[in-house]
XYZ file of N, CA, C and O in Angstrom:
456
model
N -15.503 -7.963 -9.969
C -15.032 -7.243 -8.794
C -13.695 -7.786 -8.329
O -13.302 -8.891 -8.675
N -12.999 -6.940 -7.573
C -11.730 -7.331 -6.973
C -11.842 -7.144 -5.464
O -12.313 -6.112 -4.993
N -11.425 -8.144 -4.724
C -11.427 -8.056 -3.264
C -9.974 -7.926 -2.784
O -9.077 -8.612 -3.301
N -9.799 -7.056 -1.797
C -8.463 -6.788 -1.259
C -8.495 -6.932 0.258
O -9.381 -6.376 0.917
N -7.521 -7.647 0.792
C -7.426 -7.826 2.237
C -6.015 -7.457 2.680
O -5.040 -8.093 2.259
N -5.923 -6.417 3.511
C -4.620 -5.962 4.008
C -4.312 -6.604 5.354
O -5.208 -6.966 6.114
N -3.038 -6.679 5.647
C -2.583 -7.133 6.958
C -1.184 -6.594 7.200
O -0.528 -6.108 6.266
N -0.752 -6.678 8.455
C 0.624 -6.319 8.768
C 0.810 -5.022 9.515
O 1.937 -4.681 9.896
N -0.254 -4.269 9.715
C -0.111 -3.013 10.447
C 0.152 -3.272 11.924
O 0.107 -4.408 12.397
N 0.457 -2.193 12.635
C 0.713 -2.335 14.057
C 1.427 -1.136 14.614
O 1.508 -0.084 13.977
N 1.951 -1.320 15.828
C 2.672 -0.270 16.530
C 4.168 -0.576 16.475
O 4.588 -1.701 16.758
N 4.941 0.433 16.113
C 6.385 0.256 16.007
C 7.073 1.538 16.459
O 6.491 2.631 16.338
N 8.255 1.417 16.963
C 9.021 2.600 17.364
C 9.657 3.265 16.151
O 9.922 2.606 15.130
N 9.889 4.543 16.274
C 10.561 5.273 15.205
C 11.898 4.609 14.893
O 12.621 4.190 15.797
N 12.172 4.504 13.594
C 13.378 3.821 13.148
C 13.176 2.355 12.844
O 14.058 1.715 12.256
N 12.038 1.827 13.247
C 11.744 0.424 13.035
C 11.169 0.160 11.655
O 11.103 1.040 10.795
N 10.742 -1.092 11.446
C 10.223 -1.533 10.151
C 8.923 -2.291 10.315
O 8.663 -2.895 11.361
N 8.114 -2.242 9.281
C 6.903 -3.046 9.172
C 6.753 -3.474 7.730
O 7.235 -2.798 6.816
N 6.051 -4.573 7.543
C 5.771 -5.065 6.189
C 4.278 -5.299 6.069
O 3.721 -6.143 6.794
N 3.644 -4.549 5.184
C 2.216 -4.694 4.937
C 2.001 -5.647 3.765
O 2.792 -5.673 2.827
N 0.902 -6.375 3.847
C 0.528 -7.288 2.771
C -0.870 -6.958 2.287
O -1.721 -6.537 3.068
N -1.097 -7.191 1.001
C -2.421 -6.998 0.405
C -2.687 -8.167 -0.525
O -2.036 -8.288 -1.571
N -3.620 -9.009 -0.140
C -3.967 -10.172 -0.948
C -5.174 -9.836 -1.815
O -6.213 -9.405 -1.302
N -5.042 -10.047 -3.110
C -6.103 -9.742 -4.059
C -6.778 -11.021 -4.523
O -6.131 -12.058 -4.676
N -8.081 -10.922 -4.753
C -8.842 -12.048 -5.294
C -9.949 -11.498 -6.171
O -10.225 -10.299 -6.171
N -10.578 -12.373 -6.906
C -11.650 -11.951 -7.811
C -11.101 -11.763 -9.224
O -10.293 -12.548 -9.691
N -11.515 -10.701 -9.874
C -11.144 -10.462 -11.275
C -9.786 -9.769 -11.362
O -9.657 -8.651 -11.886
N -8.775 -10.418 -10.881
C -7.461 -9.800 -10.784
C -6.806 -9.588 -12.137
O -5.924 -8.741 -12.277
N -7.214 -10.329 -13.148
C -6.614 -10.150 -14.468
C -7.024 -8.817 -15.091
O -6.425 -8.387 -16.081
N -8.016 -8.158 -14.525
C -8.438 -6.857 -15.031
C -7.695 -5.703 -14.364
O -7.897 -4.542 -14.722
N -6.816 -6.026 -13.404
C -6.131 -4.985 -12.646
C -5.011 -4.372 -13.481
O -4.161 -5.086 -14.021
N -4.991 -3.053 -13.567
C -3.940 -2.327 -14.287
C -2.738 -2.056 -13.396
O -1.589 -2.155 -13.824
N -3.005 -1.637 -12.188
C -1.928 -1.443 -11.244
C -2.499 -1.552 -9.838
O -3.710 -1.458 -9.638
N -1.601 -1.734 -8.883
C -1.981 -1.760 -7.474
C -1.141 -0.743 -6.726
O -0.026 -0.406 -7.153
N -1.698 -0.268 -5.636
C -1.023 0.813 -4.935
C -1.339 0.766 -3.444
O -2.289 0.107 -3.016
N -0.528 1.461 -2.695
C -0.776 1.719 -1.281
C -0.999 3.225 -1.110
O -0.226 4.035 -1.633
N -2.035 3.540 -0.371
C -2.319 4.912 0.009
C -2.360 4.977 1.534
O -2.472 3.952 2.205
N -2.296 6.170 2.056
C -2.468 6.337 3.496
C -3.265 7.601 3.769
O -3.279 8.531 2.964
N -3.902 7.596 4.919
C -4.737 8.745 5.279
C -4.686 8.976 6.772
O -4.781 8.028 7.560
N -4.552 10.226 7.132
C -4.631 10.677 8.509
C -5.930 11.447 8.655
O -6.339 12.170 7.730
N -6.574 11.309 9.772
C -7.850 11.994 10.001
C -7.676 13.492 9.769
O -6.747 14.118 10.294
N -8.553 14.034 8.939
C -8.515 15.455 8.658
C -7.651 15.831 7.481
O -7.581 17.007 7.117
N -6.985 14.851 6.887
C -6.131 15.122 5.736
C -6.559 14.277 4.551
O -7.250 13.275 4.702
N -6.123 14.685 3.365
C -6.446 13.927 2.168
C -5.658 12.627 2.110
O -4.542 12.535 2.630
N -6.261 11.647 1.462
C -5.556 10.402 1.239
C -4.408 10.661 0.266
O -4.582 11.356 -0.737
N -3.234 10.113 0.556
C -2.070 10.348 -0.298
C -1.488 9.046 -0.801
O -1.532 8.010 -0.113
N -0.935 9.114 -1.995
C -0.287 7.952 -2.587
C 1.029 7.679 -1.865
O 1.853 8.575 -1.698
N 1.219 6.425 -1.484
C 2.473 6.003 -0.886
C 3.354 5.353 -1.937
O 4.511 5.717 -2.118
N 2.789 4.364 -2.649
C 3.563 3.650 -3.671
C 2.602 2.965 -4.624
O 1.483 2.596 -4.240
N 3.045 2.784 -5.864
C 2.230 2.144 -6.891
C 3.125 1.207 -7.684
O 4.308 1.494 -7.909
N 2.549 0.082 -8.126
C 3.270 -0.834 -8.992
C 2.352 -1.242 -10.132
O 1.192 -1.617 -9.907
N 2.842 -1.136 -11.364
C 2.035 -1.455 -12.525
C 2.212 -2.921 -12.918
O 3.035 -3.638 -12.353
N 1.457 -3.344 -13.916
C 1.517 -4.733 -14.340
C 2.892 -5.100 -14.908
O 3.286 -6.264 -14.860
N 3.632 -4.104 -15.432
C 4.963 -4.404 -15.960
C 6.047 -4.213 -14.904
O 7.242 -4.300 -15.225
N 5.642 -3.940 -13.682
C 6.596 -3.843 -12.582
C 7.138 -2.457 -12.315
O 7.982 -2.273 -11.422
N 6.685 -1.468 -13.053
C 7.137 -0.097 -12.827
C 6.601 0.414 -11.496
O 5.423 0.249 -11.193
N 7.483 1.029 -10.704
C 7.089 1.512 -9.386
C 7.163 3.035 -9.306
O 7.979 3.669 -9.969
N 6.290 3.573 -8.477
C 6.238 5.009 -8.209
C 6.089 5.188 -6.708
O 5.360 4.423 -6.069
N 6.768 6.206 -6.157
C 6.706 6.446 -4.717
C 6.374 7.901 -4.421
O 6.737 8.808 -5.167
N 5.685 8.091 -3.302
C 5.478 9.434 -2.816
C 6.802 10.022 -2.333
O 7.685 9.296 -1.878
N 6.917 11.339 -2.400
C 8.178 11.991 -2.051
C 8.591 11.700 -0.606
O 9.786 11.561 -0.310
N 7.618 11.612 0.275
C 7.940 11.469 1.694
C 8.432 10.079 2.077
O 8.969 9.896 3.167
N 8.255 9.096 1.194
C 8.652 7.724 1.536
C 9.736 7.174 0.634
O 10.275 6.096 0.908
N 10.057 7.894 -0.432
C 11.049 7.395 -1.387
C 12.374 7.145 -0.676
O 12.867 7.983 0.056
N 12.934 5.969 -0.920
C 14.180 5.589 -0.282
C 14.010 4.838 1.019
O 14.960 4.235 1.522
N 12.810 4.875 1.592
C 12.535 4.163 2.845
C 11.544 3.018 2.647
O 11.622 2.003 3.342
N 10.612 3.194 1.735
C 9.569 2.189 1.499
C 9.822 1.512 0.158
O 10.319 2.136 -0.786
N 9.415 0.246 0.072
C 9.528 -0.508 -1.174
C 8.241 -1.276 -1.417
O 7.769 -1.990 -0.519
N 7.692 -1.134 -2.603
C 6.511 -1.916 -2.986
C 6.974 -3.105 -3.820
O 7.804 -2.966 -4.719
N 6.454 -4.275 -3.473
C 6.843 -5.512 -4.148
C 5.587 -6.327 -4.409
O 4.545 -6.073 -3.806
N 5.723 -7.322 -5.249
C 4.570 -8.171 -5.527
C 4.993 -9.624 -5.649
O 6.117 -9.927 -6.053
N 4.081 -10.491 -5.300
C 4.225 -11.928 -5.505
C 3.124 -12.299 -6.484
O 1.957 -12.473 -6.088
N 3.478 -12.388 -7.745
C 2.456 -12.584 -8.775
C 1.689 -13.888 -8.596
O 0.454 -13.877 -8.653
N 2.349 -15.031 -8.382
C 1.584 -16.280 -8.224
C 0.590 -16.234 -7.068
O -0.445 -16.895 -7.119
N 0.904 -15.466 -6.021
C 0.012 -15.399 -4.868
C -0.909 -14.183 -4.924
O -1.681 -13.947 -3.985
N -0.815 -13.403 -5.999
C -1.666 -12.222 -6.170
C -1.604 -11.322 -4.925
O -2.642 -10.866 -4.426
N -0.409 -11.108 -4.458
C -0.200 -10.323 -3.240
C 0.808 -9.211 -3.493
O 1.800 -9.414 -4.187
N 0.505 -8.055 -2.939
C 1.404 -6.904 -3.011
C 1.854 -6.572 -1.593
O 1.050 -6.649 -0.655
N 3.115 -6.207 -1.463
C 3.688 -5.898 -0.163
C 4.190 -4.451 -0.128
O 4.557 -3.896 -1.158
N 4.211 -3.911 1.048
C 4.840 -2.612 1.262
C 5.836 -2.770 2.411
O 5.423 -2.926 3.568
N 7.110 -2.792 2.074
C 8.157 -2.870 3.078
C 8.491 -1.455 3.529
O 8.898 -0.628 2.709
N 8.315 -1.194 4.801
C 8.515 0.148 5.336
C 9.669 0.119 6.329
O 9.580 -0.563 7.354
N 10.729 0.819 5.999
C 11.920 0.886 6.847
C 12.129 2.306 7.356
O 11.601 3.264 6.781
N 12.905 2.398 8.423
C 13.220 3.709 9.009
C 11.943 4.535 9.206
O 11.856 5.688 8.793
N 10.973 3.927 9.851
C 9.685 4.580 10.033
C 9.805 5.805 10.924
O 10.605 5.839 11.880
N 8.996 6.802 10.601
C 8.967 8.062 11.344
C 7.563 8.266 11.911
O 6.600 7.691 11.413
N 7.462 9.122 12.905
C 6.150 9.367 13.520
C 5.157 9.898 12.495
O 3.962 9.608 12.579
N 5.644 10.633 11.509
C 4.740 11.171 10.497
C 4.232 10.118 9.517
O 3.397 10.415 8.650
N 4.731 8.898 9.629
C 4.199 7.800 8.818
C 2.953 7.189 9.450
O 2.305 6.333 8.840
N 2.612 7.614 10.646
C 1.414 7.112 11.311
C 0.184 7.459 10.492
O -0.046 8.624 10.151
N -0.589 6.428 10.143
C -1.762 6.632 9.295
C -2.494 5.313 9.134
O -1.996 4.254 9.531
N -3.649 5.392 8.522
C -4.381 4.208 8.078
C -3.944 3.947 6.638
O -4.078 4.824 5.780
N -3.405 2.772 6.411
C -2.863 2.423 5.100
C -3.866 1.561 4.339
O -4.365 0.559 4.863
N -4.126 1.962 3.106
C -5.086 1.264 2.258
C -4.386 0.676 1.043
O -3.537 1.316 0.432
N -4.804 -0.505 0.690
C -4.399 -1.110 -0.567
C -5.464 -0.777 -1.610
O -6.659 -0.762 -1.298
N -5.040 -0.530 -2.840
C -5.972 -0.191 -3.906
C -5.600 -0.941 -5.168
O -4.423 -1.186 -5.446
N -6.617 -1.290 -5.937
C -6.430 -1.943 -7.231
C -7.223 -1.172 -8.266
O -8.407 -0.873 -8.049
N -6.568 -0.852 -9.368
C -7.211 -0.055 -10.410
C -7.551 -0.929 -11.604
O -6.679 -1.575 -12.187
N -8.832 -0.946 -11.926
C -9.312 -1.564 -13.152
C -10.119 -0.468 -13.846
O -9.723 0.698 -13.828
N -11.214 -0.805 -14.441
C -12.124 0.234 -14.912
C -12.626 1.041 -13.712
O -12.883 2.238 -13.813
N -12.740 0.359 -12.616
C -13.094 0.984 -11.337
C -11.909 0.866 -10.383
O -10.970 0.123 -10.632
N -11.969 1.623 -9.309
C -10.971 1.516 -8.250
C -11.552 0.710 -7.099
O -12.692 0.944 -6.672
N -10.784 -0.239 -6.630
C -11.184 -1.050 -5.489
C -10.252 -0.770 -4.322
O -9.050 -0.531 -4.511
N -10.806 -0.822 -3.114
C -10.058 -0.490 -1.918
C -10.201 -1.590 -0.878
O -11.261 -2.198 -0.754
N -9.132 -1.781 -0.118
C -9.220 -2.655 1.032
C -9.803 -1.916 2.217
O -10.161 -0.736 2.122
N -9.868 -2.606 3.353
C -10.501 -2.021 4.532
C -9.535 -1.140 5.313
O -9.968 -0.370 6.172
N -8.264 -1.234 5.025
C -7.264 -0.423 5.701
C -6.620 -1.144 6.865
O -7.239 -1.984 7.514
N -5.363 -0.810 7.117
C -4.649 -1.355 8.270
C -3.874 -0.210 8.930
O -3.212 0.577 8.246
N -3.995 -0.127 10.244
C -3.428 1.005 10.969
C -1.943 0.796 11.229
O -1.522 -0.285 11.680
N -1.171 1.832 10.939
C 0.256 1.855 11.274
C 0.477 3.014 12.226
O 0.133 4.160 11.911
N 1.038 2.719 13.374
C 1.322 3.748 14.366
C 2.803 3.696 14.720
O 3.305 2.643 15.115
N 3.461 4.830 14.550
C 4.894 4.919 14.841
C 5.078 5.825 16.044
O 4.706 6.999 16.005
N 5.642 5.285 17.083
C 5.850 6.064 18.306
C 7.228 6.723 18.266
O 8.198 6.143 17.775
N 7.267 7.935 18.811
C 8.536 8.694 18.774
C 9.550 8.105 19.751
O 9.184 7.455 20.716
């Protein structure tokens, strides 16, 4: 199994920045890629950013150019740097790790005020 613990969410004004962290533990050598997703009540969960084991990154259209996914390999931690935040970025952000199974963190709330 893989355990994921997110942190870094909070309340920020539009135009501001936040940095989310996701610390992984357990069978991390089985992880193929890690990603950040977000979900708003009543809507489907959407991909925000993904990073593979070789460092290849993918971003959702709505965040490309504003968000950056990074990793600290020795610390088994993935970060999501979010800049120029907009009110529509308000959501519950989840960290995910893909192995044979998908593992999810508990989520961290990001609220952007207009």
